[in-house]
Coordinates of C-alpha atoms in Angstrom, one line a residue:
Chain A
X22 CA 73.3 2.9 146.9
X23 CA 76.0 5.6 146.6
X24 CA 74.6 7.4 149.6
X25 CA 74.6 4.1 151.6
X26 CA 78.3 3.5 150.8
X27 CA 79.2 7.1 151.6
X28 CA 77.5 7.0 155.0
X29 CA 79.2 3.7 155.9
X30 CA 82.6 4.9 154.8
X31 CA 82.2 8.1 156.8
X32 CA 81.5 6.1 159.9
X33 CA 84.6 4.1 159.3
X34 CA 86.6 7.3 158.6
X35 CA 85.5 8.9 161.9
X36 CA 86.3 5.7 163.8
X37 CA 89.8 5.2 162.4
X38 CA 90.7 8.9 162.5
X39 CA 89.9 8.9 166.2
X40 CA 92.0 5.9 166.8
X41 CA 94.9 7.4 164.9
X42 CA 94.6 10.8 166.6
X43 CA 94.6 9.1 170.0
X44 CA 97.7 7.2 169.1
X45 CA 99.4 10.4 168.1
X46 CA 98.4 12.1 171.4
X47 CA 99.7 9.1 173.3
X48 CA 103.0 9.3 171.5
X49 CA 103.4 13.0 172.4
X50 CA 103.0 14.3 168.8
X51 CA 102.1 17.9 168.1
X52 CA 98.8 19.1 166.5
X53 CA 100.0 18.4 163.0
X54 CA 101.3 15.0 163.8
X55 CA 98.0 14.1 165.4
X56 CA 96.1 15.2 162.3
X57 CA 98.5 13.4 159.9
X58 CA 98.1 10.2 162.0
X59 CA 94.3 10.6 161.9
X60 CA 94.3 10.9 158.2
X61 CA 96.8 8.1 157.6
X62 CA 94.9 5.7 159.8
X63 CA 91.6 6.6 158.1
X64 CA 92.7 6.8 154.5
X65 CA 95.9 4.8 154.4
X66 CA 94.3 1.4 153.7
X67 CA 92.4 2.8 150.8
X68 CA 95.5 4.4 149.3
X69 CA 97.4 1.1 149.6
X70 CA 94.5 -0.7 147.9
X71 CA 94.2 1.9 145.1
X72 CA 98.0 1.8 144.4
X73 CA 97.8 -2.0 144.2
X74 CA 95.0 -2.0 141.7
X75 CA 96.4 1.0 139.8
X76 CA 93.3 3.2 140.5
X77 CA 95.3 6.4 140.6
X78 CA 95.0 9.0 142.0
X79 CA 93.6 7.1 145.0
X80 CA 90.0 7.9 146.0
X81 CA 91.1 9.9 149.0
X82 CA 92.3 12.6 146.5
X83 CA 89.4 12.4 144.2
X84 CA 87.0 12.8 147.1
X85 CA 88.5 15.1 149.7
X86 CA 85.5 14.5 152.0
X87 CA 87.3 11.6 153.7
X88 CA 90.5 13.4 154.5
X89 CA 88.7 16.5 155.6
X90 CA 86.5 14.4 157.9
X91 CA 89.6 12.8 159.3
X92 CA 91.2 16.1 159.9
X93 CA 88.1 17.4 161.6
X94 CA 87.8 14.4 163.9
X95 CA 91.5 14.7 164.8
X96 CA 91.1 18.4 165.7
X97 CA 88.1 17.5 168.0
X98 CA 90.0 14.6 169.6
X99 CA 93.0 16.9 170.2
X100 CA 91.1 18.9 172.8
X101 CA 92.1 17.6 176.2
X102 CA 88.5 17.8 177.4
X103 CA 87.4 15.5 174.5
X104 CA 90.0 12.8 174.6
X105 CA 90.0 12.7 178.4
X106 CA 86.2 12.3 178.3
X107 CA 86.4 9.6 175.7
X108 CA 88.9 7.7 177.8
X109 CA 87.1 8.0 181.1
X110 CA 83.8 6.8 179.7
X111 CA 85.1 3.8 177.9
X112 CA 87.4 2.5 180.7
X113 CA 90.5 3.8 179.1
X114 CA 92.5 4.0 176.0
X115 CA 92.4 0.3 175.2
X116 CA 88.7 0.0 175.4
X117 CA 88.1 3.1 173.3
X118 CA 90.6 1.9 170.6
X119 CA 88.8 -1.5 170.5
X120 CA 85.3 -0.1 169.8
X121 CA 86.3 2.5 167.2
X122 CA 88.8 0.3 165.6
X123 CA 86.3 -2.5 165.2
X124 CA 83.7 -0.3 163.5
X125 CA 86.3 1.1 161.1
X126 CA 87.7 -2.4 160.5
X127 CA 84.4 -3.8 159.5
X128 CA 83.4 -0.9 157.3
X129 CA 86.7 -0.7 155.5
X130 CA 87.2 -4.4 155.0
X131 CA 83.8 -4.6 153.2
X132 CA 84.4 -1.4 151.4
X133 CA 87.7 -3.0 150.1
X134 CA 85.7 -6.0 148.8
X135 CA 83.3 -3.6 147.2
X136 CA 86.1 -1.7 145.4
X137 CA 87.6 -5.0 144.3
X138 CA 84.2 -6.1 142.8
X139 CA 83.8 -2.7 141.1
X140 CA 87.3 -3.0 139.6
X141 CA 86.3 -6.4 138.0
X142 CA 88.2 -8.8 140.2
X143 CA 85.1 -10.7 141.4
X144 CA 86.5 -13.9 139.8
X145 CA 89.7 -13.9 141.8
X146 CA 88.6 -14.7 145.4
X147 CA 92.1 -14.6 146.8
X148 CA 92.7 -11.1 145.5
X149 CA 89.3 -9.8 146.7
X150 CA 90.0 -11.2 150.1
X151 CA 93.4 -9.5 150.1
X152 CA 92.1 -6.2 149.0
X153 CA 89.4 -6.3 151.6
X154 CA 91.8 -7.2 154.4
X155 CA 94.4 -4.6 153.4
X156 CA 91.8 -1.9 153.1
X157 CA 90.7 -2.8 156.6
X158 CA 94.1 -3.2 158.3
X159 CA 96.4 -1.1 156.1
X160 CA 95.6 2.2 157.8
X161 CA 96.3 0.8 161.2
X162 CA 99.6 -0.7 160.1
X163 CA 100.7 2.6 158.6
X164 CA 99.7 4.3 161.9
X165 CA 101.8 2.0 163.9
X166 CA 104.8 2.1 161.6
X167 CA 104.7 5.9 161.5
X168 CA 104.5 6.1 165.3
X169 CA 107.4 3.6 165.6
X170 CA 105.5 0.8 167.2
X171 CA 105.2 -2.9 166.5
X172 CA 102.0 -3.2 164.5
X173 CA 99.0 -3.9 166.7
X174 CA 97.6 -6.4 164.2
X175 CA 100.5 -8.8 164.6
X176 CA 100.1 -9.3 168.3
X177 CA 96.6 -8.7 169.5
X178 CA 93.0 -9.7 169.7
X179 CA 92.4 -11.7 166.6
X180 CA 92.4 -8.5 164.7
X181 CA 93.2 -9.2 161.1
X182 CA 91.5 -12.6 161.3
X183 CA 88.2 -10.8 162.0
X184 CA 88.8 -8.6 159.0
X185 CA 89.6 -11.6 156.8
X186 CA 86.5 -13.5 157.9
X187 CA 84.3 -10.5 157.4
X188 CA 85.7 -9.8 153.9
X189 CA 85.4 -13.5 152.9
X190 CA 81.7 -13.6 154.1
X191 CA 81.0 -10.3 152.2
X192 CA 82.6 -11.7 149.0
X193 CA 80.8 -15.0 149.3
X194 CA 77.3 -13.4 149.9
X195 CA 77.8 -10.8 147.2
X196 CA 76.4 -12.8 144.3
X197 CA 73.3 -13.7 146.3
X198 CA 72.5 -10.7 148.5
X199 CA 74.0 -7.8 146.5
X200 CA 76.2 -5.0 147.7
X201 CA 74.3 -3.5 150.5
X202 CA 73.3 -6.6 152.5
X203 CA 76.7 -8.3 152.0
X204 CA 78.5 -5.3 153.2
X205 CA 76.3 -4.9 156.3
X206 CA 76.6 -8.6 157.1
X207 CA 80.4 -8.6 156.6
X208 CA 80.9 -5.5 158.7
X209 CA 78.6 -6.7 161.5
X210 CA 80.5 -10.0 161.7
X211 CA 83.8 -8.2 161.9
X212 CA 82.5 -6.0 164.7
X213 CA 81.0 -8.9 166.7
X214 CA 84.1 -11.1 166.3
X215 CA 86.3 -8.4 167.6
X216 CA 84.1 -7.7 170.6
X217 CA 83.7 -11.4 171.4
X218 CA 87.5 -11.9 171.0
X219 CA 88.1 -9.1 173.4
X220 CA 85.5 -10.3 176.0
X221 CA 86.5 -14.0 176.0
X222 CA 90.1 -13.2 175.4
X223 CA 90.4 -15.2 172.2
X224 CA 93.9 -15.3 171.1
X225 CA 95.8 -16.9 168.2
X226 CA 98.5 -19.2 169.4
X227 CA 102.0 -17.8 169.7
X228 CA 105.0 -19.8 168.9
X229 CA 107.0 -21.2 171.9
X230 CA 110.5 -20.1 171.6
Chain B
X4 CA 111.7 -21.5 130.4
X5 CA 108.6 -20.6 132.4
X6 CA 109.0 -23.8 134.5
X7 CA 112.6 -22.9 135.2
X8 CA 111.6 -19.4 136.4
X9 CA 108.8 -20.8 138.5
X10 CA 111.0 -23.4 140.3
X11 CA 113.6 -20.8 141.0
X12 CA 111.1 -18.3 142.4
X13 CA 109.5 -21.0 144.6
X14 CA 112.9 -21.8 146.1
X15 CA 113.3 -18.1 146.9
X16 CA 109.8 -17.9 148.2
X17 CA 110.3 -20.8 150.6
X18 CA 113.6 -19.3 151.8
X19 CA 112.3 -15.8 152.4
X20 CA 109.0 -16.9 154.0
X21 CA 111.0 -19.0 156.5
X22 CA 113.2 -16.0 157.4
X23 CA 110.2 -13.8 157.8
X24 CA 108.3 -16.4 159.9
X25 CA 111.4 -16.9 162.2
X26 CA 111.6 -13.1 162.7
X27 CA 107.9 -13.0 163.6
X28 CA 108.4 -15.9 166.1
X29 CA 111.4 -14.1 167.6
X30 CA 109.3 -10.9 168.1
X31 CA 106.6 -12.8 169.9
X32 CA 103.9 -12.4 167.2
X33 CA 100.9 -14.7 167.0
X34 CA 100.1 -17.2 164.2
X35 CA 98.7 -14.6 161.9
X36 CA 101.5 -12.1 162.5
X37 CA 104.0 -14.9 161.7
X38 CA 102.1 -15.8 158.4
X39 CA 101.9 -12.1 157.4
X40 CA 105.5 -11.6 158.0
X41 CA 106.3 -14.7 156.0
X42 CA 104.2 -13.5 153.1
X43 CA 105.5 -9.9 153.3
X44 CA 109.2 -11.1 153.3
X45 CA 108.6 -13.5 150.4
X46 CA 106.4 -11.3 148.2
X47 CA 107.1 -7.7 149.3
X48 CA 110.1 -7.1 147.1
X49 CA 108.1 -8.1 144.0
X50 CA 105.1 -6.0 145.0
X51 CA 107.4 -2.9 145.4
X52 CA 108.9 -3.7 142.0
X53 CA 105.6 -4.1 140.3
X54 CA 104.2 -0.9 141.8
X55 CA 107.3 1.0 140.6
X56 CA 106.9 -0.2 137.0
X57 CA 103.2 0.1 137.1
X58 CA 102.6 -3.6 136.5
X59 CA 99.3 -3.8 138.6
X60 CA 97.9 -5.9 140.1
X61 CA 101.3 -7.1 141.2
X62 CA 102.3 -10.7 140.2
X63 CA 101.7 -12.0 143.7
X64 CA 97.9 -11.4 143.2
X65 CA 97.8 -12.7 139.6
X66 CA 99.6 -15.9 140.7
X67 CA 98.5 -16.9 144.2
X68 CA 100.9 -19.8 144.3
X69 CA 103.7 -17.6 145.8
X70 CA 101.6 -16.2 148.6
X71 CA 100.1 -19.7 149.4
X72 CA 103.5 -21.2 149.4
X73 CA 104.7 -18.5 151.8
X74 CA 101.7 -19.2 154.1
X75 CA 102.3 -22.9 154.0
X76 CA 106.0 -22.4 154.9
X77 CA 105.1 -20.0 157.8
X78 CA 102.7 -22.6 159.2
X79 CA 105.3 -25.3 159.2
X80 CA 108.0 -23.1 160.7
X81 CA 105.5 -22.0 163.4
X82 CA 105.6 -25.6 165.0
X83 CA 108.0 -25.4 167.9
X84 CA 109.5 -28.8 166.8
X85 CA 110.3 -27.4 163.4
X86 CA 111.8 -24.0 164.3
X87 CA 113.8 -25.4 167.2
X88 CA 115.1 -28.2 164.9
X89 CA 116.1 -25.6 162.3
X90 CA 117.9 -23.5 164.8
X91 CA 119.7 -26.4 166.5
X92 CA 121.0 -27.9 163.2
X93 CA 122.3 -24.7 161.8
X94 CA 124.0 -23.3 164.9
X95 CA 121.3 -20.9 165.7
X96 CA 119.0 -18.3 164.4
X97 CA 121.7 -16.1 162.7
X98 CA 123.2 -19.0 160.7
X99 CA 119.8 -20.1 159.6
X100 CA 118.8 -16.6 158.5
X101 CA 122.1 -16.4 156.6
X102 CA 121.6 -19.4 154.4
X103 CA 117.9 -19.0 153.7
X104 CA 118.2 -15.3 153.1
X105 CA 121.1 -15.7 150.8
X106 CA 119.3 -18.2 148.5
X107 CA 116.2 -16.0 148.4
X108 CA 118.3 -12.9 147.8
X109 CA 120.1 -14.4 144.8
X110 CA 116.9 -15.7 143.3
X111 CA 114.8 -12.6 143.7
X112 CA 117.6 -10.2 142.6
X113 CA 117.9 -12.0 139.3
X114 CA 114.1 -12.5 139.0
X115 CA 113.9 -8.7 139.3
X116 CA 116.4 -8.3 136.5
X117 CA 114.3 -10.7 134.5
X118 CA 111.1 -8.7 135.1
X119 CA 112.8 -5.5 134.2
X120 CA 114.0 -7.0 130.9
X121 CA 110.5 -8.4 130.2
X122 CA 109.0 -4.9 130.8
X123 CA 111.4 -3.5 128.2
X124 CA 113.8 -1.6 130.4
X125 CA 116.9 -3.5 129.1
X126 CA 118.4 -0.2 127.7
X127 CA 118.4 1.5 131.2
X128 CA 121.1 -0.3 133.1
X129 CA 120.6 1.9 136.2
X130 CA 116.9 1.0 136.4
X131 CA 117.4 -2.7 135.8
X132 CA 120.0 -2.7 138.6
X133 CA 117.6 -0.9 140.9
X134 CA 114.7 -3.2 140.1
X135 CA 116.9 -6.3 140.7
X136 CA 118.1 -5.0 144.0
X137 CA 114.8 -3.9 145.3
X138 CA 113.2 -7.2 144.3
X139 CA 115.9 -8.9 146.3
X140 CA 116.1 -6.7 149.4
X141 CA 112.6 -5.1 149.5
X142 CA 110.9 -8.0 151.2
X143 CA 113.5 -8.0 154.0
X144 CA 113.3 -4.3 154.5
X145 CA 109.5 -4.5 154.8
X146 CA 109.9 -7.4 157.2
X147 CA 112.2 -5.3 159.4
X148 CA 110.1 -2.2 159.2
X149 CA 106.9 -4.1 160.1
X150 CA 108.7 -5.8 163.1
X151 CA 109.9 -2.4 164.3
X152 CA 113.6 -3.2 163.8
X153 CA 116.4 -1.3 162.1
X154 CA 116.6 -2.9 158.6
X155 CA 119.2 -5.7 158.5
X156 CA 120.5 -4.6 155.1
X157 CA 121.8 -1.3 156.5
X158 CA 124.1 -2.7 159.1
X159 CA 125.2 -6.2 158.2
X160 CA 127.2 -8.6 156.2
X161 CA 127.6 -7.0 152.8
X162 CA 124.0 -7.8 152.2
X163 CA 122.6 -5.4 149.6
X164 CA 126.0 -5.2 147.9
X165 CA 125.8 -8.9 147.1
X166 CA 122.4 -8.4 145.6
X167 CA 123.6 -5.4 143.5
X168 CA 126.7 -7.3 142.2
X169 CA 124.6 -10.3 141.3
X170 CA 121.9 -8.2 139.6
X171 CA 124.6 -6.3 137.7
X172 CA 126.3 -9.5 136.6
X173 CA 123.0 -11.0 135.5
X174 CA 122.1 -7.9 133.5
X175 CA 125.5 -7.8 131.9
X176 CA 125.5 -11.4 130.9
X177 CA 121.9 -11.3 129.6
X178 CA 122.6 -10.4 126.0
X179 CA 125.3 -13.1 125.7
X180 CA 124.0 -16.0 127.7
X181 CA 120.2 -15.5 127.7
X182 CA 117.8 -15.6 130.6
X183 CA 118.5 -19.0 132.2
X184 CA 122.3 -19.0 132.4
X185 CA 122.4 -15.3 133.4
X186 CA 120.0 -15.8 136.2
X187 CA 121.8 -18.9 137.5
X188 CA 125.2 -17.1 137.3
X189 CA 123.8 -14.0 139.1
X190 CA 122.0 -15.9 141.8
X191 CA 125.0 -18.2 142.4
X192 CA 127.3 -15.1 142.8
X193 CA 125.0 -13.5 145.3
X194 CA 124.9 -16.8 147.4
X195 CA 128.7 -17.2 147.3
X196 CA 129.4 -13.6 148.1
X197 CA 127.1 -13.7 151.1
X198 CA 128.7 -16.9 152.5
X199 CA 132.2 -15.6 151.9
X200 CA 131.3 -12.3 153.5
X201 CA 129.9 -14.2 156.6
X202 CA 132.9 -16.6 156.8
X203 CA 135.6 -14.0 156.4
X204 CA 133.7 -11.3 158.2
X205 CA 133.7 -8.9 155.2
X206 CA 132.3 -5.7 156.3
X207 CA 131.6 -2.4 154.7
X208 CA 133.2 0.5 156.6
X209 CA 131.2 2.4 159.1
X210 CA 131.7 6.1 159.6
X211 CA 133.6 7.1 162.7
X212 CA 131.5 9.4 164.7
Chain C
X5 CA 112.9 26.8 132.3
X6 CA 113.9 23.2 132.4
X7 CA 117.4 24.2 133.5
X8 CA 116.0 26.3 136.2
X9 CA 114.0 23.4 137.6
X10 CA 117.0 21.1 137.3
X11 CA 119.2 23.4 139.3
X12 CA 116.6 23.9 142.0
X13 CA 116.0 20.2 142.3
X14 CA 119.7 19.4 142.4
X15 CA 120.1 21.8 145.3
X16 CA 117.3 20.1 147.1
X17 CA 118.8 16.7 146.3
X18 CA 122.2 17.6 147.8
X19 CA 120.5 19.0 150.9
X20 CA 118.3 16.0 151.6
X21 CA 121.0 13.5 150.7
X22 CA 123.3 15.1 153.2
X23 CA 120.6 15.0 155.9
X24 CA 119.9 11.3 155.1
X25 CA 123.5 10.4 155.1
X26 CA 124.1 12.1 158.5
X27 CA 121.2 10.2 160.0
X28 CA 122.7 6.9 158.7
X29 CA 126.0 7.8 160.2
X30 CA 124.3 8.7 163.5
X31 CA 122.6 5.3 163.5
X32 CA 125.8 3.4 163.0
X33 CA 125.0 2.2 159.5
X34 CA 127.7 1.0 157.1
X35 CA 128.7 2.7 153.8
X36 CA 125.9 1.2 151.9
X37 CA 123.2 2.0 154.5
X38 CA 124.4 5.6 154.5
X39 CA 124.2 5.8 150.7
X40 CA 120.7 4.1 150.7
X41 CA 119.5 6.5 153.3
X42 CA 120.9 9.5 151.4
X43 CA 119.1 8.3 148.2
X44 CA 115.8 7.5 150.0
X45 CA 115.7 10.9 151.7
X46 CA 116.5 12.8 148.5
X47 CA 114.3 10.8 146.1
X48 CA 111.7 9.1 148.3
X49 CA 109.2 12.0 148.3
X50 CA 109.2 12.1 144.5
X51 CA 108.8 8.4 144.2
X52 CA 105.8 8.5 146.6
X53 CA 104.3 11.3 144.5
X54 CA 104.8 9.6 141.2
X55 CA 103.3 6.3 142.5
X56 CA 100.3 8.3 143.7
X57 CA 99.7 10.0 140.4
X58 CA 100.6 6.9 138.4
X59 CA 103.6 8.5 136.7
X60 CA 105.6 5.3 136.5
X61 CA 108.5 4.6 136.4
X62 CA 109.1 7.5 138.8
X63 CA 111.2 10.3 137.6
X64 CA 114.2 9.2 139.7
X65 CA 114.6 6.2 137.4
X66 CA 114.0 8.0 134.2
X67 CA 116.6 10.6 135.2
X68 CA 119.4 8.9 137.1
X69 CA 121.1 12.2 137.8
X70 CA 119.2 12.7 141.1
X71 CA 120.1 9.3 142.5
X72 CA 123.7 9.6 141.4
X73 CA 124.0 13.0 142.9
X74 CA 122.6 11.7 146.2
X75 CA 125.1 8.8 146.2
X76 CA 127.9 11.2 145.5
X77 CA 126.9 13.4 148.4
X78 CA 126.5 10.5 150.7
X79 CA 130.0 9.3 149.9
X80 CA 131.5 12.7 150.6
X81 CA 129.6 13.1 153.9
X82 CA 130.7 9.6 154.9
X83 CA 134.3 10.8 155.3
X84 CA 134.9 11.6 159.0
X85 CA 136.7 14.8 158.1
X86 CA 133.7 16.0 156.2
X87 CA 130.9 15.2 158.6
X88 CA 132.9 16.3 161.6
X89 CA 133.6 19.6 159.9
X90 CA 130.0 20.1 159.0
X91 CA 128.9 19.5 162.5
X92 CA 131.5 21.7 164.1
X93 CA 130.9 24.7 161.9
X94 CA 127.1 24.6 162.3
X95 CA 126.9 24.1 166.0
X96 CA 126.1 20.4 165.8
X97 CA 124.0 17.9 164.1
X98 CA 120.7 19.5 164.8
X99 CA 121.6 22.9 163.4
X100 CA 123.0 21.3 160.3
X101 CA 119.9 19.2 159.7
X102 CA 117.8 22.3 160.1
X103 CA 119.5 24.3 157.4
X104 CA 119.9 21.5 154.8
X105 CA 116.5 20.1 155.5
X106 CA 114.9 23.5 155.1
X107 CA 116.4 24.1 151.7
X108 CA 115.4 20.7 150.5
X109 CA 111.9 21.0 151.9
X110 CA 111.2 24.3 150.1
X111 CA 112.6 23.1 146.8
X112 CA 110.8 19.7 146.9
X113 CA 107.4 21.1 148.1
X114 CA 107.3 23.5 145.2
X115 CA 108.6 20.9 142.8
X116 CA 105.7 18.7 143.9
X117 CA 103.3 21.5 143.1
X118 CA 105.0 21.9 139.7
X119 CA 104.6 18.1 139.0
X120 CA 101.0 18.3 140.0
X121 CA 100.3 21.2 137.7
X122 CA 102.2 19.4 134.8
X123 CA 100.0 16.3 135.4
X124 CA 96.9 18.4 135.0
X125 CA 95.6 18.6 138.5
X126 CA 95.6 22.4 138.7
X127 CA 91.9 22.5 139.3
X128 CA 92.1 20.3 142.5
X129 CA 93.7 22.5 145.1
X130 CA 93.5 19.9 147.8
X131 CA 95.4 17.4 145.7
X132 CA 98.0 19.9 144.6
X133 CA 98.6 20.8 148.2
X134 CA 98.9 17.2 149.2
X135 CA 101.3 16.3 146.4
X136 CA 103.5 19.3 147.2
X137 CA 103.6 18.4 150.9
X138 CA 104.3 14.7 150.3
X139 CA 107.1 15.5 147.8
X140 CA 108.6 17.8 150.5
X141 CA 108.2 15.6 153.6
X142 CA 107.9 12.1 152.1
X143 CA 111.7 11.5 151.8
X144 CA 112.3 12.5 155.4
X145 CA 109.5 10.3 156.7
X146 CA 110.9 7.3 154.8
X147 CA 114.4 8.2 156.2
X148 CA 113.0 8.1 159.7
X149 CA 110.9 4.9 159.3
X150 CA 113.9 3.1 157.7
X151 CA 116.2 4.2 160.5
X152 CA 113.6 3.0 163.1
X153 CA 112.9 6.5 164.5
X154 CA 109.7 8.4 165.2
X155 CA 109.3 10.6 162.2
X156 CA 110.8 14.0 162.8
X157 CA 107.9 15.8 161.1
X158 CA 105.4 14.7 163.7
X159 CA 107.2 16.2 166.7
X160 CA 109.3 19.1 165.7
X161 CA 109.7 22.7 164.7
X162 CA 106.6 23.5 162.6
X163 CA 108.1 21.3 159.9
X164 CA 105.3 20.0 157.7
X165 CA 103.3 23.2 158.3
X166 CA 106.0 25.2 156.6
X167 CA 105.9 22.8 153.6
X168 CA 102.1 23.1 153.4
X169 CA 102.2 26.9 153.6
X170 CA 104.9 27.2 150.9
X171 CA 103.1 24.7 148.7
X172 CA 99.8 26.5 149.1
X173 CA 101.5 29.9 148.3
X174 CA 103.2 28.4 145.2
X175 CA 99.9 27.0 144.0
X176 CA 98.0 30.2 144.6
X177 CA 100.6 32.4 142.9
X178 CA 101.0 30.0 139.9
X179 CA 98.2 31.4 137.7
X180 CA 99.5 35.0 138.2
X181 CA 103.3 34.7 138.4
X182 CA 104.0 31.5 136.4
X183 CA 106.2 28.6 137.3
X184 CA 109.6 30.2 138.1
X185 CA 108.5 33.0 140.4
X186 CA 105.9 30.9 142.2
X187 CA 108.4 28.2 142.9
X188 CA 111.0 30.7 144.2
X189 CA 108.5 32.5 146.3
X190 CA 107.1 29.2 147.8
X191 CA 110.5 27.7 148.5
X192 CA 111.8 31.0 150.1
X193 CA 108.8 31.1 152.4
X194 CA 109.3 27.5 153.5
X195 CA 113.0 28.3 154.2
X196 CA 112.2 31.5 156.1
X197 CA 109.4 29.9 158.1
X198 CA 111.6 27.1 159.2
X199 CA 114.4 29.4 160.3
X200 CA 112.0 31.7 162.2
X201 CA 110.3 28.7 163.8
X202 CA 113.7 27.4 165.0
X203 CA 114.9 30.8 166.2
X204 CA 111.8 31.8 168.0
X205 CA 111.0 28.3 169.1
X206 CA 107.6 28.3 167.4
X207 CA 105.8 25.1 168.2
X208 CA 102.5 23.6 167.4
X209 CA 100.6 22.7 170.5
X210 CA 100.8 19.2 171.9
X211 CA 97.8 17.6 173.5
X212 CA 97.9 17.4 177.3
X213 CA 97.5 13.8 178.4

């Protein structure tokens, strides 16, 4: 079970680190800025979650593998050959961000639910849902705040909704299906919802001013 | 006494959530962004305070009533009929922000003092003052950072000063008048100072460059 | 030894508070905004560090001397005569920021290592390095986020690299030289690296888009 969780979280880490590093490149940051943005995007949601539940030091410091993976990914993405290739083969920056961000979002939202369950908050559905969502979207919000942008999640593509729906599904299935199947189901739903939302241009309504 | 505190905090929650939701609407966010900004503005100061004193999970997660109230207010404000009406009857966005923000500011600044006293920091005046102020202004700062704006409190209207003066008054009166009267006095002073500051255009000096 | 650490940290506090206050002045903030930015820059890195290791309330609230020093410095810098003089005699804002920021950076990066050692994390080099770096750069990042700027450390002058190298050196020398000599060596290296980087225009590579 531990191995399963580790593999899933490493996939999410790679995805989010790549999206953070690309954002740093787009903003003209130097090598260090690109690496920091990769690490913040990949590990930031978990750090927020761990500070909120008082699980200190946060897991990213107890298990350096996540931060080191994020640094490695950022270094690879930094090569012009790599990030140009990624962009060309996925029809540009937006499409690439979509795919990687969606995988990471699903993995981390359900990993947040898992951490909430492990910390004994299974009887507080509202809190479990919040921890799942913030683990999923927190890194991206920090990425956007640190690169002086309006956070992506507030304006685009049904983003945080997908994380909330997946986290809720994962939490609801948990007592019946156990950790592994609930997490896979939740993460898959997040990924599918995001792709469907992008393809059919689902949007949440905006207020008319 | 508990009921008294609850009523006061719900008034503050409604006020701050409305100011956050309006900001989200002004920035062109979608429904979810508007709700998140409402919740962050209403509950963010308390979360910062609770993380700083190590009272985890923060009260917003132990008592979902505040976040649910903030979501409800955000949904109501989201209707064009509602936010247009609010703006028309209060001479525009700025005036509306002023009134609601001032009520919330007074309530939360004194609620922060109350939380500091309950946590046993009554003998550290500096810390009590800080916790009151950050509970009052923290949500608004997070609102502005998340909507990619220069924080309102740094540039306008005597804002954080009013919170500090009210929190200090509340802390000083506490041993003599008890919780209820000190909080009412502190919150009322914050509200009055803010309105006076707006009416007579009190300003803190700015540095000449 | 306590006195030694206090003196070093007060030097760092003065340096960082001055850089934060100058930034606030540059952004057109009022007196309170300038003071808040001074305090955040001087104390923010330590607050982040203390929240991450669960040492609450953070040291800035247990020892008001740092925040009070930062407020005092901000008030002095606020006088037009003072901040104009500072800028004239150091060839402008950028040069002044460089010197003060570099002193503060060295002091706080090594103070972060010292706090990590005191909290018993000496056997986790990765975490010690992170705590040193975030204590050094965290206040500046908060300063830039709160003044709605792209964080300085992501784009300029080898900044966070110098902090990491100094923190690493301090941590590596610690078992051999003890606290005082390791901290002086680490802080001096940070300061020198920053000045050399500025003089010879060392830059980290940026990605070609």
